[in-house]
Structures are given as structure tokens and as C-alpha cells.
Short mmCIF file of C-alpha atoms and ligand atoms in Angstrom, two decimals:
data_model
loop_
_atom_site.label_atom_id
_atom_site.label_comp_id
_atom_site.label_asym_id
_atom_site.label_seq_id
_atom_site.Cartn_x
_atom_site.Cartn_y
_atom_site.Cartn_z
CA MET M 161 12.77 -70.51 -34.48
CA PHE M 162 9.93 -71.23 -32.09
CA GLY M 163 10.16 -73.50 -29.09
CA THR M 164 12.81 -75.35 -27.14
CA ALA M 165 14.73 -78.32 -28.57
CA GLY M 166 12.54 -80.77 -26.64
CA SER M 167 9.23 -79.20 -27.67
CA ARG M 168 10.29 -79.07 -31.31
CA ALA M 169 11.34 -82.71 -31.22
CA VAL M 170 7.99 -83.73 -29.70
CA ALA M 171 5.89 -81.66 -32.12
CA GLY M 172 7.99 -82.88 -35.07
CA ARG M 173 7.60 -86.51 -34.12
CA LEU M 174 3.82 -86.27 -33.72
CA THR M 175 3.48 -84.37 -37.00
CA GLU M 176 5.60 -86.95 -38.85
CA ALA M 177 3.46 -89.73 -37.43
CA GLY M 178 0.52 -88.12 -39.23
CA TYR M 179 -1.25 -86.41 -36.29
CA GLU M 180 -2.14 -82.77 -36.68
CA THR M 181 -0.07 -81.09 -33.95
CA VAL M 182 0.39 -77.46 -32.95
CA PHE M 183 1.95 -75.23 -30.35
CA VAL M 184 -0.85 -73.44 -28.59
CA GLY M 185 -1.92 -71.00 -25.91
CA GLY M 186 0.26 -68.59 -23.98
CA ALA M 187 3.50 -69.67 -25.65
CA VAL M 188 2.25 -68.73 -29.13
CA ARG M 189 0.78 -65.48 -27.79
CA ASP M 190 4.06 -64.53 -26.09
CA HIS M 191 6.09 -65.49 -29.16
CA LEU M 192 3.97 -63.21 -31.37
CA LEU M 193 4.47 -60.44 -28.82
CA GLY M 194 8.21 -60.92 -29.19
CA LYS M 195 8.57 -62.30 -25.68
CA GLN M 196 10.31 -65.45 -24.56
CA PRO M 197 7.54 -68.04 -23.96
CA LYS M 198 7.58 -69.76 -20.57
CA ASP M 199 5.84 -73.13 -20.56
CA ILE M 200 5.24 -74.49 -24.06
CA ASP M 201 1.99 -76.36 -24.59
CA ILE M 202 1.46 -78.72 -27.48
CA ALA M 203 -1.98 -79.79 -28.69
CA THR M 204 -2.47 -82.79 -30.95
CA ALA M 205 -5.08 -84.89 -32.70
CA ALA M 206 -3.36 -88.00 -31.29
CA THR M 207 -5.14 -89.60 -28.34
CA PRO M 208 -3.25 -89.92 -25.03
CA ASP M 209 -2.57 -93.61 -25.78
CA GLN M 210 -1.21 -92.75 -29.21
CA VAL M 211 1.02 -90.08 -27.66
CA LYS M 212 2.31 -92.52 -25.06
CA SER M 213 3.11 -95.14 -27.69
CA LEU M 214 5.28 -92.69 -29.64
CA PHE M 215 7.60 -91.66 -26.81
CA GLN M 216 9.81 -93.60 -24.44
CA SER M 217 9.37 -91.54 -21.33
CA THR M 218 5.91 -90.22 -20.47
CA VAL M 219 3.94 -89.38 -17.34
CA ASP M 220 0.13 -89.33 -17.15
CA LEU M 221 -1.17 -85.94 -16.05
CA GLY M 222 -4.80 -86.95 -15.96
CA THR M 223 -5.44 -88.93 -19.12
CA ASP M 224 -9.18 -88.27 -18.79
CA HIS M 225 -8.39 -84.60 -19.51
CA GLY M 226 -6.08 -85.66 -22.29
CA THR M 227 -2.76 -84.40 -20.96
CA VAL M 228 0.40 -86.48 -21.17
CA LEU M 229 3.78 -85.22 -20.01
CA VAL M 230 6.50 -86.26 -22.44
CA ILE M 231 10.04 -86.15 -21.13
CA GLN M 232 12.23 -85.30 -24.10
CA GLU M 233 15.96 -84.87 -23.57
CA GLY M 234 15.25 -84.26 -19.91
CA GLU M 235 12.73 -81.54 -20.74
CA PRO M 236 9.10 -82.03 -19.61
CA ILE M 237 6.64 -81.15 -22.40
CA GLU M 238 2.87 -81.12 -21.92
CA VAL M 239 0.97 -82.67 -24.79
CA THR M 240 -2.82 -82.37 -24.74
CA THR M 241 -5.23 -84.09 -27.08
CA PHE M 242 -7.63 -81.76 -28.95
CA ARG M 243 -10.78 -81.68 -26.89
CA THR M 244 -14.05 -79.94 -26.28
CA GLU M 245 -15.66 -79.60 -22.91
CA GLY M 246 -19.09 -80.86 -21.96
CA THR M 247 -21.53 -78.93 -19.81
CA TYR M 248 -20.46 -77.08 -16.67
CA SER M 249 -22.77 -77.49 -13.74
CA ASP M 250 -20.64 -75.70 -11.15
CA SER M 251 -18.82 -72.77 -12.88
CA ARG M 252 -15.50 -74.49 -12.26
CA ARG M 253 -14.97 -77.80 -14.01
CA PRO M 254 -16.51 -79.37 -17.10
CA ASP M 255 -18.62 -82.40 -16.24
CA ASP M 256 -16.85 -84.32 -18.99
CA VAL M 257 -14.44 -83.72 -21.86
CA GLN M 258 -14.54 -85.22 -25.34
CA PHE M 259 -11.52 -85.79 -27.51
CA VAL M 260 -11.95 -84.41 -31.03
CA THR M 261 -9.85 -84.38 -34.18
CA SER M 262 -10.57 -80.78 -35.13
CA LEU M 263 -8.13 -78.09 -33.99
CA ASP M 264 -10.80 -75.40 -34.40
CA GLU M 265 -13.03 -77.23 -31.93
CA ASP M 266 -10.17 -77.25 -29.45
CA LEU M 267 -9.41 -73.56 -29.90
CA LYS M 268 -13.07 -72.73 -29.36
CA ARG M 269 -12.98 -73.94 -25.74
CA ARG M 270 -10.08 -71.62 -24.89
CA ASP M 271 -10.71 -68.50 -22.86
CA PHE M 272 -9.54 -65.46 -24.83
CA THR M 273 -8.86 -64.80 -28.50
CA VAL M 274 -5.16 -64.08 -27.81
CA ASN M 275 -4.95 -67.48 -26.07
CA ALA M 276 -6.78 -69.30 -28.87
CA LEU M 277 -3.92 -68.98 -31.33
CA ALA M 278 -2.03 -72.01 -32.58
CA MET M 279 1.18 -72.44 -34.56
CA THR M 280 2.10 -75.47 -36.63
CA PHE M 281 5.52 -77.08 -36.60
CA ASP M 282 6.28 -75.15 -39.83
CA GLY M 283 5.41 -71.84 -38.23
CA ALA M 284 1.97 -71.25 -39.81
CA ILE M 285 -0.47 -69.42 -37.52
CA VAL M 286 -3.97 -70.77 -36.98
CA ASP M 287 -6.23 -67.94 -35.80
CA PRO M 288 -9.98 -68.57 -36.15
CA PHE M 289 -11.09 -65.88 -33.64
CA GLY M 290 -9.07 -62.81 -34.55
CA GLY M 291 -6.43 -63.32 -31.89
CA GLN M 292 -3.74 -61.54 -33.90
CA ARG M 293 -5.98 -58.50 -34.36
CA ASP M 294 -6.60 -58.41 -30.59
CA LEU M 295 -2.90 -58.84 -29.89
CA ALA M 296 -2.20 -55.78 -32.02
CA ALA M 297 -4.97 -53.85 -30.28
CA LYS M 298 -3.83 -55.13 -26.85
CA THR M 299 -7.29 -56.42 -26.06
CA ILE M 300 -8.51 -59.28 -23.92
CA ARG M 301 -11.68 -60.58 -25.54
CA ALA M 302 -13.55 -63.76 -24.67
CA VAL M 303 -13.86 -66.41 -27.36
CA GLY M 304 -17.59 -66.59 -28.15
CA GLN M 305 -20.25 -65.20 -25.80
CA PRO M 306 -18.50 -63.81 -22.71
CA GLU M 307 -21.35 -64.53 -20.31
CA GLU M 308 -21.63 -68.08 -21.47
CA ARG M 309 -17.86 -68.59 -21.19
CA PHE M 310 -17.67 -67.07 -17.68
CA GLY M 311 -20.71 -69.07 -16.67
CA GLU M 312 -18.83 -72.24 -17.62
CA ASP M 313 -15.72 -71.36 -15.64
CA ALA M 314 -15.69 -68.37 -13.31
CA LEU M 315 -11.89 -68.42 -13.13
CA ARG M 316 -11.79 -66.92 -16.61
CA MET M 317 -12.98 -63.60 -15.15
CA LEU M 318 -10.00 -63.49 -12.83
CA ARG M 319 -7.72 -64.58 -15.67
CA ALA M 320 -8.96 -61.66 -17.79
CA VAL M 321 -8.01 -59.22 -15.06
CA ARG M 322 -4.74 -61.06 -14.45
CA PHE M 323 -3.76 -60.65 -18.11
CA VAL M 324 -4.19 -56.89 -17.64
CA ALA M 325 -1.31 -57.21 -15.16
CA THR M 326 0.94 -59.56 -17.11
CA LEU M 327 0.33 -58.30 -20.66
CA GLY M 328 -0.60 -54.67 -20.00
CA PHE M 329 -3.72 -55.14 -22.15
CA SER M 330 -7.24 -53.71 -21.73
CA ILE M 331 -10.40 -55.77 -21.49
CA ASP M 332 -12.91 -55.51 -24.33
CA PRO M 333 -16.08 -53.68 -23.10
CA ALA M 334 -18.47 -56.59 -23.75
CA THR M 335 -16.12 -58.97 -21.95
CA GLU M 336 -15.79 -56.53 -19.05
CA ASP M 337 -19.56 -56.07 -18.78
CA ALA M 338 -19.95 -59.81 -18.46
CA ILE M 339 -17.40 -59.83 -15.62
CA ARG M 340 -19.37 -57.12 -13.79
CA LYS M 341 -22.50 -59.17 -14.12
CA LEU M 342 -21.10 -62.55 -13.17
CA ALA M 343 -18.46 -61.54 -10.60
CA PRO M 344 -20.30 -63.19 -7.68
CA ALA M 345 -19.70 -66.63 -9.27
CA LEU M 346 -16.04 -66.19 -8.32
CA SER M 347 -16.89 -67.24 -4.77
CA ARG M 348 -17.46 -70.81 -5.98
CA LEU M 349 -13.84 -71.30 -7.08
CA SER M 350 -11.26 -73.24 -5.15
CA VAL M 351 -8.76 -71.02 -3.32
CA GLU M 352 -5.86 -72.81 -5.02
CA ARG M 353 -6.94 -71.68 -8.48
CA VAL M 354 -7.56 -68.13 -7.30
CA LYS M 355 -4.18 -67.98 -5.59
CA ALA M 356 -2.34 -69.20 -8.69
CA GLU M 357 -3.84 -66.33 -10.70
CA PHE M 358 -2.93 -63.81 -7.99
CA ASP M 359 0.66 -65.07 -7.97
CA LYS M 360 0.86 -64.28 -11.68
CA LEU M 361 -0.98 -60.97 -11.26
CA PHE M 362 1.47 -59.81 -8.58
CA ALA M 363 4.41 -60.68 -10.83
CA GLY M 364 2.97 -58.66 -13.72
CA GLY M 365 4.28 -55.26 -14.76
CA SER M 366 0.82 -53.64 -14.82
CA ALA M 367 -0.43 -55.02 -11.51
CA ALA M 368 -1.77 -51.63 -10.38
CA ASP M 369 -4.14 -51.39 -13.38
CA SER M 370 -5.16 -54.97 -12.84
CA LEU M 371 -6.00 -54.39 -9.16
CA ARG M 372 -8.02 -51.29 -10.05
CA LYS M 373 -9.91 -53.29 -12.65
CA MET M 374 -10.64 -55.88 -10.01
CA THR M 375 -12.29 -53.23 -7.86
CA GLU M 376 -14.15 -51.63 -10.75
CA THR M 377 -15.66 -54.89 -11.92
CA GLY M 378 -16.71 -56.02 -8.45
CA LEU M 379 -14.38 -59.03 -8.45
CA ALA M 380 -12.64 -57.57 -5.40
CA ASP M 381 -15.90 -57.72 -3.43
CA VAL M 382 -16.18 -61.49 -3.75
CA LEU M 383 -12.56 -62.42 -3.09
CA PRO M 384 -11.76 -64.19 0.18
CA LEU M 385 -9.88 -61.20 1.58
CA PHE M 386 -9.31 -57.88 -0.11
CA PRO M 387 -8.38 -54.46 1.31
CA GLU M 388 -11.26 -52.05 1.79
CA LEU M 389 -9.03 -49.31 0.42
CA PRO M 390 -7.71 -50.97 -2.72
CA GLU M 391 -5.92 -47.77 -3.81
CA LEU M 392 -3.36 -48.36 -1.09
CA LEU M 393 -2.64 -51.80 -2.52
CA ALA M 394 -2.44 -50.49 -6.09
CA ALA M 395 -0.04 -47.81 -4.86
CA CYS M 396 2.35 -50.54 -3.69
CA ALA M 397 2.63 -51.96 -7.24
CA PRO M 398 4.66 -53.00 -9.15
CA PHE M 399 5.60 -55.91 -6.92
CA ARG M 400 9.02 -57.48 -6.91
CA SER M 401 7.59 -60.95 -6.36
CA PRO M 402 4.31 -62.66 -5.48
CA SER M 403 5.37 -62.57 -1.80
CA ASP M 404 5.82 -58.83 -2.04
CA GLY M 405 2.28 -58.68 -3.45
CA TRP M 406 0.77 -60.82 -0.69
CA ALA M 407 2.55 -58.75 1.97
CA SER M 408 1.21 -55.57 0.37
CA LEU M 409 -2.32 -56.97 0.39
CA MET M 410 -1.82 -57.76 4.08
CA ALA M 411 -0.59 -54.28 4.96
CA ALA M 412 -3.08 -52.39 2.80
CA GLY M 413 -5.95 -54.32 4.37
CA ARG M 414 -4.50 -54.23 7.91
CA PHE M 415 -4.72 -58.01 7.99
CA THR M 416 -2.42 -60.26 9.99
CA PRO M 417 -0.03 -62.73 8.32
CA GLY M 418 -2.29 -65.52 9.56
CA ASP M 419 -5.42 -63.94 8.00
CA VAL M 420 -3.85 -63.82 4.55
CA ALA M 421 -2.10 -67.17 4.85
CA ARG M 422 -5.33 -68.92 5.82
CA ALA M 423 -7.59 -67.15 3.33
CA TYR M 424 -5.34 -67.87 0.35
CA LYS M 425 -3.60 -71.05 1.57
CA LEU M 426 -0.13 -69.56 1.33
CA SER M 427 2.90 -71.84 1.53
CA ASN M 428 5.01 -71.96 4.71
CA ARG M 429 7.66 -69.94 2.95
CA GLU M 430 5.22 -67.20 1.98
CA ARG M 431 3.78 -67.22 5.48
CA ALA M 432 7.29 -66.71 6.91
CA TYR M 433 7.86 -63.83 4.48
CA LEU M 434 4.65 -62.17 5.66
CA ARG M 435 5.58 -62.62 9.31
CA SER M 436 8.97 -61.09 8.70
CA VAL M 437 7.46 -58.11 6.87
CA ASP M 438 4.84 -57.71 9.58
CA SER M 439 7.35 -57.51 12.42
CA LEU M 440 9.70 -55.22 10.48
CA LEU M 441 6.76 -52.97 9.72
CA GLU M 442 5.87 -52.74 13.41
CA VAL M 443 9.46 -51.89 14.27
CA ARG M 444 9.67 -49.32 11.51
CA LYS M 445 6.48 -47.60 12.61
CA HIS M 446 7.46 -47.23 16.25
CA ARG M 447 11.24 -46.83 16.21
CA GLY M 448 13.96 -47.29 13.61
CA TYR M 449 15.53 -50.62 12.67
CA THR M 450 18.26 -51.81 15.01
CA VAL M 451 21.29 -53.96 14.28
CA ASP M 452 19.33 -56.98 15.50
CA ASP M 453 16.46 -56.24 13.08
CA PHE M 454 18.85 -56.04 10.15
CA TYR M 455 20.62 -59.19 11.31
CA THR M 456 17.48 -61.32 11.43
CA ALA M 457 15.86 -59.90 8.26
CA SER M 458 16.62 -60.75 4.66
CA LEU M 459 16.74 -58.12 1.96
CA GLY M 460 13.40 -59.19 0.38
CA PRO M 461 11.15 -58.64 3.42
CA LEU M 462 13.17 -55.58 4.34
CA GLN M 463 12.52 -53.99 0.95
CA THR M 464 8.84 -54.86 1.16
CA ALA M 465 8.50 -53.51 4.70
CA GLU M 466 10.29 -50.30 3.79
CA LYS M 467 8.03 -49.73 0.78
CA LEU M 468 4.92 -50.43 2.84
CA ALA M 469 6.04 -48.25 5.75
CA ALA M 470 6.70 -45.39 3.36
CA ALA M 471 3.25 -45.82 1.79
CA LEU M 472 1.45 -46.08 5.12
CA LEU M 473 3.38 -43.27 6.85
CA GLN M 474 3.59 -41.16 3.69
CA GLN M 475 7.34 -40.90 3.94
CA GLN M 476 10.19 -41.30 1.53
CA PRO M 477 11.33 -44.95 1.54
CA ALA M 478 14.97 -45.86 2.04
CA SER M 479 16.45 -46.99 -1.27
CA VAL M 480 17.45 -50.58 -1.98
CA CYS M 481 21.06 -49.38 -1.95
CA GLU M 482 20.65 -47.95 1.52
CA LEU M 483 19.09 -51.18 2.79
CA GLU M 484 21.80 -53.28 1.16
CA ALA M 485 24.44 -51.00 2.64
CA ALA M 486 22.91 -51.44 6.09
CA LEU M 487 23.07 -55.22 5.70
CA ASP M 488 26.61 -55.09 4.31
CA ALA M 489 27.73 -52.95 7.21
CA LEU M 490 26.92 -55.73 9.68
CA PRO M 491 30.10 -57.42 11.00
CA ILE M 492 28.49 -60.81 10.28
CA ARG M 493 25.34 -61.92 8.42
CA SER M 494 24.97 -65.27 10.19
CA LYS M 495 26.71 -67.60 12.65
CA HIS M 496 28.51 -69.17 9.70
CA ASP M 497 30.46 -65.95 9.26
CA LEU M 498 32.03 -66.21 12.73
CA ALA M 499 35.79 -66.77 12.73
CA VAL M 500 35.32 -69.66 15.19
CA ARG M 501 33.27 -72.86 15.27
CA GLY M 502 31.99 -75.09 18.04
CA GLU M 503 34.98 -77.43 17.82
CA HIS M 504 37.35 -74.53 18.44
CA VAL M 505 35.48 -73.53 21.58
CA ILE M 506 35.58 -77.14 22.81
CA GLY M 507 39.33 -77.29 22.15
CA TRP M 508 40.03 -74.18 24.24
CA GLY M 509 39.22 -75.82 27.59
CA GLU M 510 38.69 -79.05 29.44
CA ARG M 511 34.89 -79.21 29.36
CA ARG M 512 33.07 -82.02 27.59
CA PRO M 513 30.93 -81.06 24.59
CA GLY M 514 27.35 -80.19 25.51
CA LYS M 515 24.62 -77.61 25.25
CA TRP M 516 26.99 -75.01 26.75
CA VAL M 517 28.89 -74.85 23.42
CA GLY M 518 25.80 -73.46 21.68
CA ASP M 519 25.31 -70.95 24.48
CA VAL M 520 28.90 -69.76 24.15
CA LEU M 521 28.54 -69.42 20.38
CA ASP M 522 25.36 -67.39 20.91
CA ALA M 523 27.25 -65.08 23.23
CA ILE M 524 30.10 -64.73 20.74
CA GLU M 525 27.62 -64.05 17.94
CA HIS M 526 25.95 -61.31 20.00
CA ALA M 527 29.24 -59.70 20.98
CA VAL M 528 30.62 -59.74 17.44
CA LEU M 529 27.35 -58.45 15.95
CA HIS M 530 27.32 -55.53 18.39
CA ARG M 531 31.01 -54.85 17.81
CA GLU M 532 31.94 -55.60 21.40
CA LEU M 533 34.39 -58.11 19.95
CA PRO M 534 36.18 -58.21 16.59
CA ASN M 535 35.43 -61.21 14.38
CA ASP M 536 38.95 -62.54 14.79
CA TYR M 537 39.99 -65.99 15.99
CA ASP M 538 42.62 -64.88 18.51
CA ALA M 539 40.52 -62.05 19.87
CA ILE M 540 37.53 -64.34 20.35
CA LYS M 541 39.66 -67.02 22.01
CA GLU M 542 41.19 -64.51 24.40
CA TRP M 543 37.72 -63.15 25.22
CA TYR M 544 36.43 -66.66 25.82
CA VAL M 545 39.27 -67.67 28.11
CA HIS M 546 38.84 -64.44 30.04
CA GLU M 547 35.04 -64.71 30.35
CA TYR M 548 34.54 -68.44 30.83
CA GLU M 549 37.73 -70.20 31.80
CA ARG M 550 39.44 -67.84 34.17
CA GLU M 551 38.33 -69.64 37.35
CA ASP M 552 39.93 -72.91 36.14
P1 ATP N 842 0.80 -67.77 -18.86
O1 ATP N 842 1.69 -67.20 -19.91
O2 ATP N 842 0.66 -66.86 -17.72
O3 ATP N 842 1.10 -69.19 -18.51
P2 ATP N 842 -1.34 -68.92 -20.35
O4 ATP N 842 -2.35 -68.29 -21.26
O5 ATP N 842 -0.34 -69.81 -20.97
O6 ATP N 842 -0.67 -67.76 -19.54
P3 ATP N 842 -2.06 -71.22 -18.83
O7 ATP N 842 -2.78 -71.31 -17.53
O8 ATP N 842 -0.67 -71.70 -18.94
O9 ATP N 842 -2.15 -69.68 -19.25
O10 ATP N 842 -2.99 -71.95 -19.90
C1 ATP N 842 -2.56 -72.33 -21.20
C2 ATP N 842 -3.70 -72.15 -22.20
O11 ATP N 842 -4.81 -72.97 -21.84
C3 ATP N 842 -4.28 -70.74 -22.29
O12 ATP N 842 -3.52 -69.92 -23.14
C4 ATP N 842 -5.67 -71.01 -22.80
O13 ATP N 842 -5.68 -71.26 -24.18
C5 ATP N 842 -6.04 -72.30 -22.09
N1 ATP N 842 -6.71 -72.08 -20.79
C6 ATP N 842 -6.13 -72.04 -19.56
N2 ATP N 842 -7.03 -71.87 -18.60
C7 ATP N 842 -8.23 -71.82 -19.20
C8 ATP N 842 -9.57 -71.65 -18.74
N3 ATP N 842 -9.84 -71.53 -17.45
N4 ATP N 842 -10.56 -71.66 -19.67
C9 ATP N 842 -10.30 -71.80 -21.00
N5 ATP N 842 -9.06 -71.95 -21.48
C10 ATP N 842 -8.03 -71.95 -20.61
MG1 MG N 843 1.10 -70.92 -19.88
#
């Protein structure tokens, strides 16, 4: 059966109330591909107000665009009223949207045939643009005239290339030609929208093909920051995570963490990941990793740095097992692993608590990490008394 309990309940309720209602978009596409759908979108003939009146718990997600979030059994479900889009004057947002009662009208505004598929509550497929045929042929094809559709919203060009990564599909020649022609319009998009597509691209299994397609079509030339030698970036695919992808883009383009973070508005977490990879990469290029490098790094950045170093230096990378083994071989992984705490240290002498306790713990941490001291309560206490308290 299709959909989660919450999404079925919502679609069932709307259908019963007499509003034509369907599951739509990526969820239907993924279901037909035999994959577990992620977010489930519901489209309905009911207006936002009608949707809100049918359910107890709802949140407005921009009623002017027709999307209401229904919370059903704790599950958030997006319900969007059938709509068409007015003219686009800026290649990024419709000037206005109109609610309509026809599902076909709604499907017409969607980007690609495989994304313009709908499924009723009873499981019937609605497919006015040959989406199922393109699914079988693994083809990304624009709904309607590709140039017109990309002229309306330039993001669709990036989405086409992103679906190469996530679905492993090819782009239909006419659709690809239109991308070549209109690629420069990509520069008008907000960075946030571009970044969201890149995050999905990096997580896709065919990211290398997707990145090559980006270069071939000229999209790469208009992106905020893209390596001059894109082959190096493609060679780093597949990526374990979006952060791994961003770090690879950084290394392949010889950019700094700050360059990439600023150009694509990365989160603080992603920025930290890039910084960690960057410093590990420096270390790896000039000497080997030391105990201190392993201690301060997490496995994620370490794996990324190792992969990038191997690609840049044309060496064999250490395996994940080897990296994990190096981390596991450390006597401690953090201060929390020490056999003693601050209150123990305070209890061992007469001194009042103060900043000195932290300094002592730092010294213990260093000594244990470098195996100058076993991670054992009695041994640490004896060492402390000998080092710090002997003059008392
Ligand atoms: P994913 O599985 O990666 O989420 P998706 O196709 O579901 O892919 P969403 O961004 O979740 O992508 O969008 C849901 C649906 O909304 C799409 O399947 C498509 O029908 C429509 N859509 C999204 N973005 C656009 C766009 N820029 N232009 C036209 N239709 C779009
Ligand atoms: Mg989706």
C-alpha cells in the first residue's frame, strides 16, 4: 500500500469530503520505481481554507501558494491546492498563482514528466504526459516546451541535472539542448535554492555523471564557485554525504573553507566539517597524521580528507577500516573517557576549585593520550600527587 498512515488518513478524508485528491510528485515517482518515498506530497481540489476546516491541527505554509501543513497522528503532511502559475518575470518565482479545480492543469506546471505523475487514494495512476514511459526509459524530459519551462524557472535546469545524480537517469536531448541554451539564467537564482539542489546531488548515487553533465551543459560556468578541473571533483564521487561533496568541491577547486561557505551559504556545521577536512588535508600532504590529529578529528572528515589526499596525490587511500582502527587504538576519544573528573582532582588536595582544575585535566588528558600515563584512577592520582602536590 502507498503512503504512510498519516498521509493515507489525510488523502482519505479529503477524498471522502468530495474533493479530488491525489498523491503527487517525487513520492509517486519513487513508488513506481520501487523505492521508499521520502516526503509525501498531497494535491487537492480543496482550497486552503477548506483543507484547514477539515483537520484539527494545521499550519499555514504560505496560503497564497496553496500549501497547508496538516499534522496527522503527529506526522506532518503537506497538502497543496491544485494550482497553475501566472507569468514569470524573473526566471525564479511566478508573479502570481491561481487555484484551479483541474488536476491536469496542476500537473502541467510541474517540471518533468516523471514528476508530473499522480496517484489517487485507490491507487489509480494519472499520467497525462507520458511519465511512466519516461520512467521506464530512465529519461528526464520537461513537461511541455523545455525552453519555455526553463525560462519560467531557471532552477529546473539544475533539478534536471540533479535527478541524473539521484535517479541515475539521462536527460532527453531536447531538454538538454534547452539547458545549454539557457544555462546563464542560473545566475539569477538565490543561493539557497541552488544549495538545496547540490545537497541532493551530492547524496545521489550517480553524482559523477551529474557533475559531468553540469560541465557539458555549461551550468558549471555560471555557478557561484566551481572547480576549473571538474574531472577531479567527479573522481571524488560518490559522496558519503553532502558535506563530503562540499569538501570535495573545495579541494578539487583549491578553494578555502571560507570561499565555499560564503559562496553557497553553508551552515556552521558544514563550515566546521570543511575546516576539519582542510586542516587534515594539509597535515596529510606534508607529514602523516599524528595521535593529536586523530584525537581531534571525527571519522567523517577523516574519511573525506583521506579520499581527497589520495586523489590529489595519486596514492592509494587508507581504508575506512584502517582509519577506524587508528581511532579505536587511541587510549581515549575525549575528556569524558578519562578515568577521573574535576571533582576527583579537587578532592585530592587542599586547593579551592578554580581554573587550575581545568589545566590539570588538560595535562592528564595529554599524558593519557600520549600513553605517558595509563587511564587508571589510582595511577592518575599518584601521578597528580607527585607532579602537583609534592611541595605541600
Ligand atoms: P525529491 O525526491 O528529491 O524530493 P521531488 O521531485 O519530490 O524530488 P521536490 O522538490 O520535493 O522534488 O518537489 C515535489 C514536486 O513538486 C516535484 O516532483 C515536482 O512535481 C514539483 N516541483 C518542485 N520543484 C519544481 C519546480 N521548480 N518547477 C516545477 N515543478 C516543481
Ligand atoms: Mg520531494
